[in-house]
Short mmCIF file of C-alpha atoms and ligand atoms in Angstrom, two decimals:
data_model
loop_
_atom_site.label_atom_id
_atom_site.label_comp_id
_atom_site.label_asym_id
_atom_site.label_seq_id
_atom_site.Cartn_x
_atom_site.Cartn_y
_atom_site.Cartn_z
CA UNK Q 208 123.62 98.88 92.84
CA UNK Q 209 120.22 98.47 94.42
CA UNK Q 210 118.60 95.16 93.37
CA UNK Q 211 114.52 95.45 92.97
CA UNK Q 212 111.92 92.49 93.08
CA UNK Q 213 109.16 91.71 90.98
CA UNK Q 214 106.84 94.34 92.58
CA UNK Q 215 109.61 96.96 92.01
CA UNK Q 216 110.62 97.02 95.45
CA UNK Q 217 114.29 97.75 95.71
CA UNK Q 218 116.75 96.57 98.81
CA UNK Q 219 116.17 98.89 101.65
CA UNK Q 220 112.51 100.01 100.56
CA UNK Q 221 110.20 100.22 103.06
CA UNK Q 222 105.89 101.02 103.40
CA UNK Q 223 105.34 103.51 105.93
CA UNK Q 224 101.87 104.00 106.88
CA UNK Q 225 100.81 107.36 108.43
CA UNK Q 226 97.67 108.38 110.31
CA UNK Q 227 98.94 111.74 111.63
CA UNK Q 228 101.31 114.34 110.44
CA UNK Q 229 102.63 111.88 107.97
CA UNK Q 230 99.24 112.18 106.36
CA UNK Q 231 98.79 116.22 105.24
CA UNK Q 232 102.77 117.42 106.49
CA UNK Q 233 104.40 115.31 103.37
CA UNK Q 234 108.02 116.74 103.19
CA UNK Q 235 109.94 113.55 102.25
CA UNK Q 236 110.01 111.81 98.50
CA UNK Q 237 108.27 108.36 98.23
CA UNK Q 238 108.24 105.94 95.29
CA UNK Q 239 104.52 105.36 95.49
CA UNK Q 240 101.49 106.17 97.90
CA UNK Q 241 97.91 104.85 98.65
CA UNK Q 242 95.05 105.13 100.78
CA UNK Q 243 95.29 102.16 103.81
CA UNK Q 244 94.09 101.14 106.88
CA UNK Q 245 95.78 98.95 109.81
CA UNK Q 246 92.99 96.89 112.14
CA UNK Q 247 93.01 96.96 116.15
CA UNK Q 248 94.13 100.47 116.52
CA UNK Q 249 92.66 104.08 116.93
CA UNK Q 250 94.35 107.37 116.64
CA UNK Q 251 94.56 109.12 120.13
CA UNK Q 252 96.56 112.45 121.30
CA UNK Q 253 98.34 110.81 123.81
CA UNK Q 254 101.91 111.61 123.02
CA UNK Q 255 103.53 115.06 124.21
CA UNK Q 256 105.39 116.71 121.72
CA UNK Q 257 108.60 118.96 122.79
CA UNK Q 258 109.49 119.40 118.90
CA UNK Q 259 107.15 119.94 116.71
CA UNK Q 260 104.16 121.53 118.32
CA UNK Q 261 105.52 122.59 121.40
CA UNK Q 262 108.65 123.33 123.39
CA UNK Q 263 110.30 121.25 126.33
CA UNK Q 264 108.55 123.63 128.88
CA UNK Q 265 105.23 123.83 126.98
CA UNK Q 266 104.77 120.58 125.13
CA UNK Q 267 101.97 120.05 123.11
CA UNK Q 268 100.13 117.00 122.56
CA UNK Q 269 100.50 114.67 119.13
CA UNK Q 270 99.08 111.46 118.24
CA UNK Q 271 100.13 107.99 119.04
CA UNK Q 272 98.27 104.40 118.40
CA UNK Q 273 95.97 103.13 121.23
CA UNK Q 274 95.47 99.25 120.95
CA UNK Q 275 91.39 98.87 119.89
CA UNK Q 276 90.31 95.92 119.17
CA UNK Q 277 87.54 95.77 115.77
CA UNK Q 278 88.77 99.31 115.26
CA UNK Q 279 89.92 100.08 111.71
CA UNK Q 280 92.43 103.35 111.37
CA UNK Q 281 93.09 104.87 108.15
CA UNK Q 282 95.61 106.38 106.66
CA UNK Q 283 98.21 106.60 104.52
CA UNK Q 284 101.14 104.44 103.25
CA UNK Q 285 104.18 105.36 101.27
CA UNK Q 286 106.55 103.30 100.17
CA UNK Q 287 110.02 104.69 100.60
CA UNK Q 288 113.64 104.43 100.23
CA UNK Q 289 115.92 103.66 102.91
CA UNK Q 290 117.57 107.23 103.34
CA UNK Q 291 113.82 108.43 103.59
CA UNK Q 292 113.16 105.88 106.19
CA UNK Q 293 116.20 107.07 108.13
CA UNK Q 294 115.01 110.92 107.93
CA UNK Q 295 111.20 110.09 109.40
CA UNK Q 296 113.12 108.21 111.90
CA UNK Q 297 114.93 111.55 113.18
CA UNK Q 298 111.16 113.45 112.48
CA UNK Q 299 109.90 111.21 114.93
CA UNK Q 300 112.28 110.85 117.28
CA UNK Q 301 110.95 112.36 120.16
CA UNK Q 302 109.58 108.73 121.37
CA UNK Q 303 108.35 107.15 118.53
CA UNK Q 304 109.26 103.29 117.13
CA UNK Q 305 109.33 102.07 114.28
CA UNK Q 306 106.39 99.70 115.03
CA UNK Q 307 105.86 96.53 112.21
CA UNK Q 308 102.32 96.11 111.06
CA UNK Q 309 100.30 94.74 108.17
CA UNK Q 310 98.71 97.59 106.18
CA UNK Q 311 95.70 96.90 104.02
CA UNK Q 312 95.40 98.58 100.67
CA UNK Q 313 91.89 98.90 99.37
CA UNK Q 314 92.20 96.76 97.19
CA UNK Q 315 92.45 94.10 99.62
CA UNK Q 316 96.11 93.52 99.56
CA UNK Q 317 98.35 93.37 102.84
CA UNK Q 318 101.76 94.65 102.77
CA UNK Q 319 104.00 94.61 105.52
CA UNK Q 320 105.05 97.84 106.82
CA UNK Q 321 106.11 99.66 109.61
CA UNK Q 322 104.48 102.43 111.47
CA UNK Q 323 105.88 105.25 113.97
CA UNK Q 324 103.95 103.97 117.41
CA UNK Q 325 104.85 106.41 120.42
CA UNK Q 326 104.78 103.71 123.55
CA UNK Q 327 103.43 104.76 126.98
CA UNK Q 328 106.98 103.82 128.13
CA UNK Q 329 108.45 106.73 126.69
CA UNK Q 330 109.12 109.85 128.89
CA UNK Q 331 107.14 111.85 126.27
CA UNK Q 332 103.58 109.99 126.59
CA UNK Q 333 101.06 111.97 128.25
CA UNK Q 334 98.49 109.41 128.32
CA UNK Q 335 94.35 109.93 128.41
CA UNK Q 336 92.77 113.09 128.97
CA UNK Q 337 89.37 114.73 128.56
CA UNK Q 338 88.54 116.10 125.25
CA UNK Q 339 88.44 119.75 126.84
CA UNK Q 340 91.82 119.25 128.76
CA UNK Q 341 93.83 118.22 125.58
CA UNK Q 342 91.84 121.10 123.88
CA UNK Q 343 93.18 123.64 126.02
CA UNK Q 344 96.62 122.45 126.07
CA UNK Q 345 96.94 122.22 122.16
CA UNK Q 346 95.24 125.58 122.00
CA UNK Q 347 98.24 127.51 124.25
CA UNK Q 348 100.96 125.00 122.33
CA UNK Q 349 103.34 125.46 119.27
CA UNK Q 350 106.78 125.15 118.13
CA UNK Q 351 108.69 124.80 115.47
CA UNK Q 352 106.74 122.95 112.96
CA UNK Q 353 103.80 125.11 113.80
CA UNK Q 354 100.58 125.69 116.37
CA UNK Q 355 99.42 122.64 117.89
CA UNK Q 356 95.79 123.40 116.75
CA UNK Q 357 96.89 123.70 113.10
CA UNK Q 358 97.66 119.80 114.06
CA UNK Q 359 94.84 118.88 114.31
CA UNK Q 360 92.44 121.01 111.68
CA UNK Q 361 94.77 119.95 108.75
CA UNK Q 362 94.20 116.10 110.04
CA UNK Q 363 90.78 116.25 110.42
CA UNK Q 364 90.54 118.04 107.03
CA UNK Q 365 93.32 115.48 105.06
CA UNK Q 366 91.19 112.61 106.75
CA UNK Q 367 87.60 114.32 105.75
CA UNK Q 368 88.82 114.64 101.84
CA UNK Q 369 90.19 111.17 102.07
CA UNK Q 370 86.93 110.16 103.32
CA UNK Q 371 87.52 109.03 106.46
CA UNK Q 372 85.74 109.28 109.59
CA UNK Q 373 87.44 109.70 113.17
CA UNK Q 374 85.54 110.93 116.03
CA UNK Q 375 88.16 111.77 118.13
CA UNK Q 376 90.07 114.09 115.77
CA UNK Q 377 86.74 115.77 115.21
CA UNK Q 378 85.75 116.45 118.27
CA UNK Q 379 89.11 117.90 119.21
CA UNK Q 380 89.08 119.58 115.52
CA UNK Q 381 85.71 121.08 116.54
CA UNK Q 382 86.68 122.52 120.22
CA UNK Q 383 89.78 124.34 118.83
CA UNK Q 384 88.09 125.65 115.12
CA UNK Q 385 85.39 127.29 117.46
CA UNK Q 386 87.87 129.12 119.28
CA UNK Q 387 86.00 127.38 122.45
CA UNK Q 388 89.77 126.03 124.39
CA UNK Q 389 91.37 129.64 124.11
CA UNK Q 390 88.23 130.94 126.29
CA UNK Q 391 87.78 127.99 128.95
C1 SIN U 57 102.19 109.54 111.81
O1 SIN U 57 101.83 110.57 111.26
O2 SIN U 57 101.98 108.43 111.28
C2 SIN U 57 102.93 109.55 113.12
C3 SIN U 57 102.52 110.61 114.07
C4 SIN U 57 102.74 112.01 113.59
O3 SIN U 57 103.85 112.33 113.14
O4 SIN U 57 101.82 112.82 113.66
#
């Protein structure tokens, strides 16, 4: 039988935190959830995706962490059970590690967690681009969890109606709601 702590926490629980998909696309159970943040690090749409928003010929482009020092990213953490933590290891296979962080709560606590970081080792990182570029590639992409540019939109409007700000999944939020990549 699972044994639990003080907080509730039983063996085998885990606090996820998510600042992409794992944010609006929640298709897994959690015990608990809350608005966090991790320091250092900043949201970037660096990692190619061959299974979610695009194909092996046509990838499309996800996000991954970028180191940022004095950066704060927000998000979202869930605590879940081990079998959960084992399934959002197979949704993020396609380069992603689990990645252990501290997550503040705003409250001001720290838990320690994990996070899905996508490494510019692995053969799926695309790496920097300009804004117009990754534009144009998300607006061609899709696959089988749907169109690249839906990516981003739900993102940027999950992060807006959490209140959070990122300029980088707005401006790419902006390009592709205008219709602007599908012309250029
Ligand atoms: C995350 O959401 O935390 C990881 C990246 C993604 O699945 O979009």
């Amino acid at each position: 039988m699972a044994q639990s702590d003080d907080s509730g926490m039983q063996t085998g629980d885990e606090w996820v935190f998510g600042y992409g998909s794992l944010i609006f696309r929640v298709d897994f159970p959690y015990v608990e959830r809350h608005p966090a943040w991790i320091d250092h690090w900043q949201r970037r749409f660096w990692q190619g995706s061959h299974d979610h928003r695009g194909t092996p010929d046509a990838p499309g482009r996800v996000l991954t962490l970028a180191p940022a020092p004095g950066v704060r990213c927000g998000g979202m953490v869930y605590r879940v059970r081990g079998s959960v933590l084992e399934a959002l290891d197979y949704r993020e296979k396609n380069g992603y590690e689990r990645f252990p962080i501290p997550i503040v709560l705003k409250d001001g606590r720290v838990l320690r967690g994990i996070t899905y970081l996508a490494p510019p080792e692995n053969p799926a990182f695309l790496g920097p681009a300009p804004d117009e570029t990754i534009a144009r590639q998300m607006a061609r992409s899709s696959g089988p969890s749907g169109n690249n540019a839906d990516y981003v939109i739900d993102l940027a409007r999950a992060l807006r109606a959490m209140g959070e700000r990122d300029d980088h999944v707005f401006a790419l939020a902006g390009l592709l709601s205008d219709g602007a990549a599908s012309h250029t």
